[in-house]
Tab-separated table of C-alpha atoms in Angstrom:
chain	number	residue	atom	x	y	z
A	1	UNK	CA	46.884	-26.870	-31.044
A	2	UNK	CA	44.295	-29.784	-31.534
A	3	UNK	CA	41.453	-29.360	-33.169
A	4	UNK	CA	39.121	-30.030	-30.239
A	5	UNK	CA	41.081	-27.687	-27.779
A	6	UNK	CA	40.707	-25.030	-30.960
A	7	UNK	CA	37.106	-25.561	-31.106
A	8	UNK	CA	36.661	-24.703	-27.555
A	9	UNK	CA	38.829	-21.912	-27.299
A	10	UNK	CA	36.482	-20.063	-30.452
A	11	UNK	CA	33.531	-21.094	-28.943
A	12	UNK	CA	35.086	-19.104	-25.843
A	13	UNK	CA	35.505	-15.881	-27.695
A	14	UNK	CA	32.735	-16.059	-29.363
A	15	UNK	CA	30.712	-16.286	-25.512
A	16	UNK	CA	32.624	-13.182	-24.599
A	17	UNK	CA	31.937	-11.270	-28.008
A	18	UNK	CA	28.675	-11.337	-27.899
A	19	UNK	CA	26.911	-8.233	-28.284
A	20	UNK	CA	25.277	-6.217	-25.489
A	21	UNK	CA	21.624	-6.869	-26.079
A	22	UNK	CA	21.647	-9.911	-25.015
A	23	UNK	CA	22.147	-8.835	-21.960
A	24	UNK	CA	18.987	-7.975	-19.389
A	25	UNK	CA	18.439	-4.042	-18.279
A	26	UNK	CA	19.082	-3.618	-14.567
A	27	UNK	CA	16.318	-1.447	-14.007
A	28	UNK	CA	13.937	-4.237	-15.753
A	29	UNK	CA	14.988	-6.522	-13.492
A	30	UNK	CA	14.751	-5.153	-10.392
A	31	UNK	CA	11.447	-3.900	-10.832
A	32	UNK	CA	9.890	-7.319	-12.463
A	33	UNK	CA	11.076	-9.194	-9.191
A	34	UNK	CA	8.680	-9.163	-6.074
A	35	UNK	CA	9.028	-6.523	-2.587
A	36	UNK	CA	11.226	-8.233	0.007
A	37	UNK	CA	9.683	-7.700	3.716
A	38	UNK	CA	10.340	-10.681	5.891
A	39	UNK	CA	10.246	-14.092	5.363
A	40	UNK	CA	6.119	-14.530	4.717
A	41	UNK	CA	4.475	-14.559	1.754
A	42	UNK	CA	4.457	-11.400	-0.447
A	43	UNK	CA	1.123	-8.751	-0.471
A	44	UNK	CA	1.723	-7.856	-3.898
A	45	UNK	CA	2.505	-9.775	-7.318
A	46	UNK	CA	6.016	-9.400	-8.740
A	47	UNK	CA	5.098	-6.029	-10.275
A	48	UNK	CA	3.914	-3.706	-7.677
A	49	UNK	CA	3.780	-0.106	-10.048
A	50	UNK	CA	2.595	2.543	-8.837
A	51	UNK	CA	4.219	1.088	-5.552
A	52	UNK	CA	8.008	1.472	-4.503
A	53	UNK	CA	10.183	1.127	-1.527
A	54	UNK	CA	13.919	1.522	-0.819
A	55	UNK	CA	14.409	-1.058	1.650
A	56	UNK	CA	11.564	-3.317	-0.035
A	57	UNK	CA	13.955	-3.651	-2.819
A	58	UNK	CA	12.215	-1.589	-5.238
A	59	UNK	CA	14.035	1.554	-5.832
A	60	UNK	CA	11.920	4.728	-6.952
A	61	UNK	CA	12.134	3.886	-10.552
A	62	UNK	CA	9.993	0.999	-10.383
A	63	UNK	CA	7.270	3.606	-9.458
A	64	UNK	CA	5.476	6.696	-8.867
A	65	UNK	CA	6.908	9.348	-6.382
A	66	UNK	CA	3.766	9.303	-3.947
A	67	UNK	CA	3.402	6.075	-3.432
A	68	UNK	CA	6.038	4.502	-1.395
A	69	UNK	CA	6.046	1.934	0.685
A	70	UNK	CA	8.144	1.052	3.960
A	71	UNK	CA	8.776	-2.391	5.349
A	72	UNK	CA	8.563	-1.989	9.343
A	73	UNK	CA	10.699	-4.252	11.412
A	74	UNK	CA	11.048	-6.364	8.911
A	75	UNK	CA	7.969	-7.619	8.576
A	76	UNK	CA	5.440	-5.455	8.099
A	77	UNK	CA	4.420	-3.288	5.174
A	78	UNK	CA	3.291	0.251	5.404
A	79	UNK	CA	2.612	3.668	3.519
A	80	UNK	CA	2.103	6.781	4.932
A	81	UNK	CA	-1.248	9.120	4.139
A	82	UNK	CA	-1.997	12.433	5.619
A	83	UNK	CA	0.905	12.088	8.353
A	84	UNK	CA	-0.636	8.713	9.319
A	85	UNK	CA	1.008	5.203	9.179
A	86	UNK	CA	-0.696	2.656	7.231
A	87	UNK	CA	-0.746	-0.917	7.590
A	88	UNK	CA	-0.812	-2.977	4.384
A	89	UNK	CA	-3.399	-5.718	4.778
A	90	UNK	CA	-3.733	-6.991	1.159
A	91	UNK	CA	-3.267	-5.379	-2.038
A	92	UNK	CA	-5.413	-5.998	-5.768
A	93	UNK	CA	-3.506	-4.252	-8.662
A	94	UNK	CA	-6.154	-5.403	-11.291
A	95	UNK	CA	-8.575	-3.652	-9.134
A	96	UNK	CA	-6.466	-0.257	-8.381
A	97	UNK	CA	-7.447	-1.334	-4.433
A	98	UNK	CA	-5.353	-1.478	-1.444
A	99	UNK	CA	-6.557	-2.539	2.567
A	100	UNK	CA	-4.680	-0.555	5.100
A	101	UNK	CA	-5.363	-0.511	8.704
A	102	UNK	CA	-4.002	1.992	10.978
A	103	UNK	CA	-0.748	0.742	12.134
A	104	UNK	CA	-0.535	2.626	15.656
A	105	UNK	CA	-4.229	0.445	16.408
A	106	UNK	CA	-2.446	-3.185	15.350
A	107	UNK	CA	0.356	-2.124	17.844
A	108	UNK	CA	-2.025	-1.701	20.420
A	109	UNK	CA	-2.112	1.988	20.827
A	110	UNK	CA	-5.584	4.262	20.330
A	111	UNK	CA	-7.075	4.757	16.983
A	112	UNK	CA	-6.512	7.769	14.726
A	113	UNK	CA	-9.118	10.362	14.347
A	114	UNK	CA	-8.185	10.588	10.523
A	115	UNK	CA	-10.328	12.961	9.205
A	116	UNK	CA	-9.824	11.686	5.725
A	117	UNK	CA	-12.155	11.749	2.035
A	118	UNK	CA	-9.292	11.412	-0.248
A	119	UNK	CA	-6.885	13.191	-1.929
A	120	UNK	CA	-4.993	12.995	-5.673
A	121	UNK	CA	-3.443	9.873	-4.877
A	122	UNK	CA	-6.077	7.756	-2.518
A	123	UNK	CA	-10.366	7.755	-2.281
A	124	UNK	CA	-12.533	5.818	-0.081
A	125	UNK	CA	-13.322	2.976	-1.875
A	126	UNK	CA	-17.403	1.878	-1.606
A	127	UNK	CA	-16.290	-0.980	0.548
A	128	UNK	CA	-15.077	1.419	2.942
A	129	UNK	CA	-17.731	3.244	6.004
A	130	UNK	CA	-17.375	5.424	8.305
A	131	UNK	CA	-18.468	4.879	12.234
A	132	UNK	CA	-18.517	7.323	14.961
A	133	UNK	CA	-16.447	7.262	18.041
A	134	UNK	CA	-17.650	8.553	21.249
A	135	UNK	CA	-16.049	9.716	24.643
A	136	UNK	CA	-18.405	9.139	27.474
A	137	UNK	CA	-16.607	10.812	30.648
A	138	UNK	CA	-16.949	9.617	34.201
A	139	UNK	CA	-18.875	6.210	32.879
A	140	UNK	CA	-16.476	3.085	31.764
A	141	UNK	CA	-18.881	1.723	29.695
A	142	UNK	CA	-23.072	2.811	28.845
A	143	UNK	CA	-25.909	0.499	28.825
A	144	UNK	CA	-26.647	1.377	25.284
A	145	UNK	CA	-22.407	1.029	24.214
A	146	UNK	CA	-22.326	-1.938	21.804
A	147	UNK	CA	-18.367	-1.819	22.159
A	148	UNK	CA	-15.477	0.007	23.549
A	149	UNK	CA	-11.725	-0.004	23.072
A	150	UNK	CA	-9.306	0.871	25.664
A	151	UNK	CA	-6.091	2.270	24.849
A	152	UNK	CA	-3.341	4.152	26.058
A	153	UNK	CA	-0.622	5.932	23.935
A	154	UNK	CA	3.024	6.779	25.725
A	155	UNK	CA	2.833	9.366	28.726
A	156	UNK	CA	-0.977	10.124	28.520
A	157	UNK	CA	-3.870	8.676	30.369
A	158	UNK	CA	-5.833	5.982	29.565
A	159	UNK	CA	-8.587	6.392	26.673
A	160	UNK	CA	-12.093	4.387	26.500
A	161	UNK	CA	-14.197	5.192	23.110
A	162	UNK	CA	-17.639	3.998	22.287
A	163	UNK	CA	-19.381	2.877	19.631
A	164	UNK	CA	-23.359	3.054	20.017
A	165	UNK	CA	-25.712	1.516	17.605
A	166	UNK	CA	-27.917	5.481	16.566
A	167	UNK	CA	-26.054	8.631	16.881
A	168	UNK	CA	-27.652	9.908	19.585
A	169	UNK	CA	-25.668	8.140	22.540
A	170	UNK	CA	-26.305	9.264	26.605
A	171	UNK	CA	-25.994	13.118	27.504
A	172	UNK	CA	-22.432	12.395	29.095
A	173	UNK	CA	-20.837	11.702	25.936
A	174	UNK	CA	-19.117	13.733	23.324
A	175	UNK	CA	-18.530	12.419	19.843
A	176	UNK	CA	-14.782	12.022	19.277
A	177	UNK	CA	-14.519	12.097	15.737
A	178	UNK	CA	-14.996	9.541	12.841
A	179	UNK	CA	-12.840	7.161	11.505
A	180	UNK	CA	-13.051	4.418	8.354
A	181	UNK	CA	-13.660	0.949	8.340
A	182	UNK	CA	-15.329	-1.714	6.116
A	183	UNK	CA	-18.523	-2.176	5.347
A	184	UNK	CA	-18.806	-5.539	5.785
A	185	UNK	CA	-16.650	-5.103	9.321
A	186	UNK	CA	-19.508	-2.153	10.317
A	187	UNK	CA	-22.213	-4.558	9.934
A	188	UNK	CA	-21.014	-7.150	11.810
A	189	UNK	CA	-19.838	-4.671	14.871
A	190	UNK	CA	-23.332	-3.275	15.115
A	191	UNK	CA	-24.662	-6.811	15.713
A	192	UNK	CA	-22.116	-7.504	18.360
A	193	UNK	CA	-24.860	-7.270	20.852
A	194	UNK	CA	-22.370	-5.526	23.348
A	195	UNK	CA	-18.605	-7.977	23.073
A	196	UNK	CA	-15.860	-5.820	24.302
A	197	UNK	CA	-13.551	-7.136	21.610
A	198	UNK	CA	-16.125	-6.392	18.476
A	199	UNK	CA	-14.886	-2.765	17.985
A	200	UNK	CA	-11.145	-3.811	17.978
A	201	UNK	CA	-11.484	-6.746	15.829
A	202	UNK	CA	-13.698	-4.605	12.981
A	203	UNK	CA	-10.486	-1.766	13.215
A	204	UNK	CA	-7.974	-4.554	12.855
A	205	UNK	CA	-9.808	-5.485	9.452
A	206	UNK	CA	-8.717	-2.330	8.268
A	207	UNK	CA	-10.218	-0.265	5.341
A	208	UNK	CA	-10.572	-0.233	2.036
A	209	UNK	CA	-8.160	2.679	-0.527
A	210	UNK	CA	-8.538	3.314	-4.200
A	211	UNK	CA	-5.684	4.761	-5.886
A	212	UNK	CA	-5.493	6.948	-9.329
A	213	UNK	CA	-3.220	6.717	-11.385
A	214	UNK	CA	-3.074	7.785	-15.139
A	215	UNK	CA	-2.406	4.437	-16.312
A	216	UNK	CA	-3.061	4.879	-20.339
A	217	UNK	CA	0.786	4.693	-20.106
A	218	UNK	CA	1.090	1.917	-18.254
A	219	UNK	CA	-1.307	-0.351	-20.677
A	220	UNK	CA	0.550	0.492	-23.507
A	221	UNK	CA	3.577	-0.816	-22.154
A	222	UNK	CA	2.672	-3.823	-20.385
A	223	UNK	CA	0.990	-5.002	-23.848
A	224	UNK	CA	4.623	-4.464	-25.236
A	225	UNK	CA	6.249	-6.982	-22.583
A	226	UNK	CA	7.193	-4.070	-20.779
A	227	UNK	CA	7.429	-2.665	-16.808
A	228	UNK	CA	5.986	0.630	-16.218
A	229	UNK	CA	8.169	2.444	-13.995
A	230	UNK	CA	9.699	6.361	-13.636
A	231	UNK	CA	12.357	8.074	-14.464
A	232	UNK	CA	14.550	8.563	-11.019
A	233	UNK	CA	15.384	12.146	-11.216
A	234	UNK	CA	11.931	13.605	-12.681
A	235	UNK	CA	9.504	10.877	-11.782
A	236	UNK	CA	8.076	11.171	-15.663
A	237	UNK	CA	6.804	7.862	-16.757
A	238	UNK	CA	8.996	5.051	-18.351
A	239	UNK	CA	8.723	2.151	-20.089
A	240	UNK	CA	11.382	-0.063	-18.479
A	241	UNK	CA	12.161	-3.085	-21.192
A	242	UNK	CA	14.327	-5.912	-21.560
A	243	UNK	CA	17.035	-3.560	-23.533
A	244	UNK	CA	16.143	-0.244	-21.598
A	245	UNK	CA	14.171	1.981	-20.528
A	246	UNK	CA	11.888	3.377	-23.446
A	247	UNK	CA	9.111	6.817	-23.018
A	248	UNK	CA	5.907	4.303	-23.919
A	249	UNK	CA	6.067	1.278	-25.163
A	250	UNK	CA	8.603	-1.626	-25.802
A	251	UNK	CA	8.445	-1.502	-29.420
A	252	UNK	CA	11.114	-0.763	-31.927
A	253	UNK	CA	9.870	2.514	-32.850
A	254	UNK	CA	10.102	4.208	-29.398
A	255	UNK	CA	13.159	5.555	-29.901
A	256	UNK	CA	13.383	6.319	-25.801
């Protein structure tokens, strides 16, 4: 055997031989690489913890139990609070923030009464209002109705809702219930000065969610070059590193 075709067939070996660690945990990298819903840009940066999806290509380790997300037709993502399907409009991890709209509205279809002022997982952020909806019957559309939306949902008859400027709209109508929005969206509707597309447009804005998480955790182990993630069966939290996954922290003396 030449000495060249000897030097290649060690350096071979040696390739093969070498030891586990340099290879990359699974778990690591699935969870460091961004969701996958359609062919747009992505809502969220490449780590998306507390946040986890099955068919966004982030299985349940890369998160928290209560917070998973669903991509809808391929192209839309969504989370689902208090039996109602959110819309993801834009996410900010840094700021523990998410804008949802209510997905049933963007398709068209009436807006949700959602009787909703938070829970252990999600609060109404202070960006986020709330604005009455009305029900005038036997009159399309008051004088004093700065905008309406008209909507129908499968098999029922058509809906009309109101939005009026004080809370004290005409004797024929009832108030419906109240539902969130933004702020900044509220202000503008109540100086629509009557467009029949204002109330629509400030619904498809969506709201504003701010989620809790106990993220003490989660600090440690990102300052360690780590993922924070779960473990699959219990949901308890994990570290997920480059070697494994570890109970805190990257370093050496986690013993996992």
């Amino acid at each position: 055997m030449s000495s060249s075709l000897l030097l290649i067939v060690s350096i071979f070996f040696s390739v093969v031989g070498l030891p586990s660690c340099f290879s990359v945990d699974q778990q690591y990298e699935e969870c460091r690489s961004p969701p996958t819903c359609g062919s747009g840009p992505s809502l969220f940066p490449n780590i998306t913890y507390p946040f986890w999806g099955d068919n966004i290509g982030k299985p349940n380790f890369c998160g928290q139990k209560e917070f998973e997300l669903s991509c809808e037709e391929n192209q839309n993502l969504t989370i689902e609070i208090k039996n109602l399907t959110l819309r993801i409009v834009s996410a900010n991890l840094s700021d523990k923030t998410i804008t949802v709209a209510d997905d049933s509205l963007v398709e068209g279809g009436c807006p949700k009464i959602w009787e909703f002022n938070g829970d252990d997982r999600f609060a109404l952020s202070p960006k986020t209002e709330k604005i009455d909806l009305f029900d005038c019957r036997g009159n399309p559309r008051p004088a004093s109705s700065l905008s309406t939306i008209s909507c129908q949902e499968s098999n029922e008859p058509q809906r009309r809702y109101h939005v009026f400027e004080s809370s004290n709209p005409p004797l024929n109508c009832t108030k419906a219930g109240e539902i969130p929005m933004l702020g900044s969206a509220k202000n503008v509707l109540l100086q629509s000065n009557g467009s029949n597309q204002a109330l629509r447009i400030a619904l498809g804005k969506g709201f504003e969610l701010r989620y809790n998480i106990e993220d003490k955790f989660c600090q440690d182990c990102t300052d360690s070059s780590g993922i924070c993630g779960s473990e699959s069966r219990s949901g308890t939290f994990r570290c997920l590193c480059s070697d494994k996954p570890h109970k805190l922290s990257c370093k050496i003396n986690d013993k996992g």
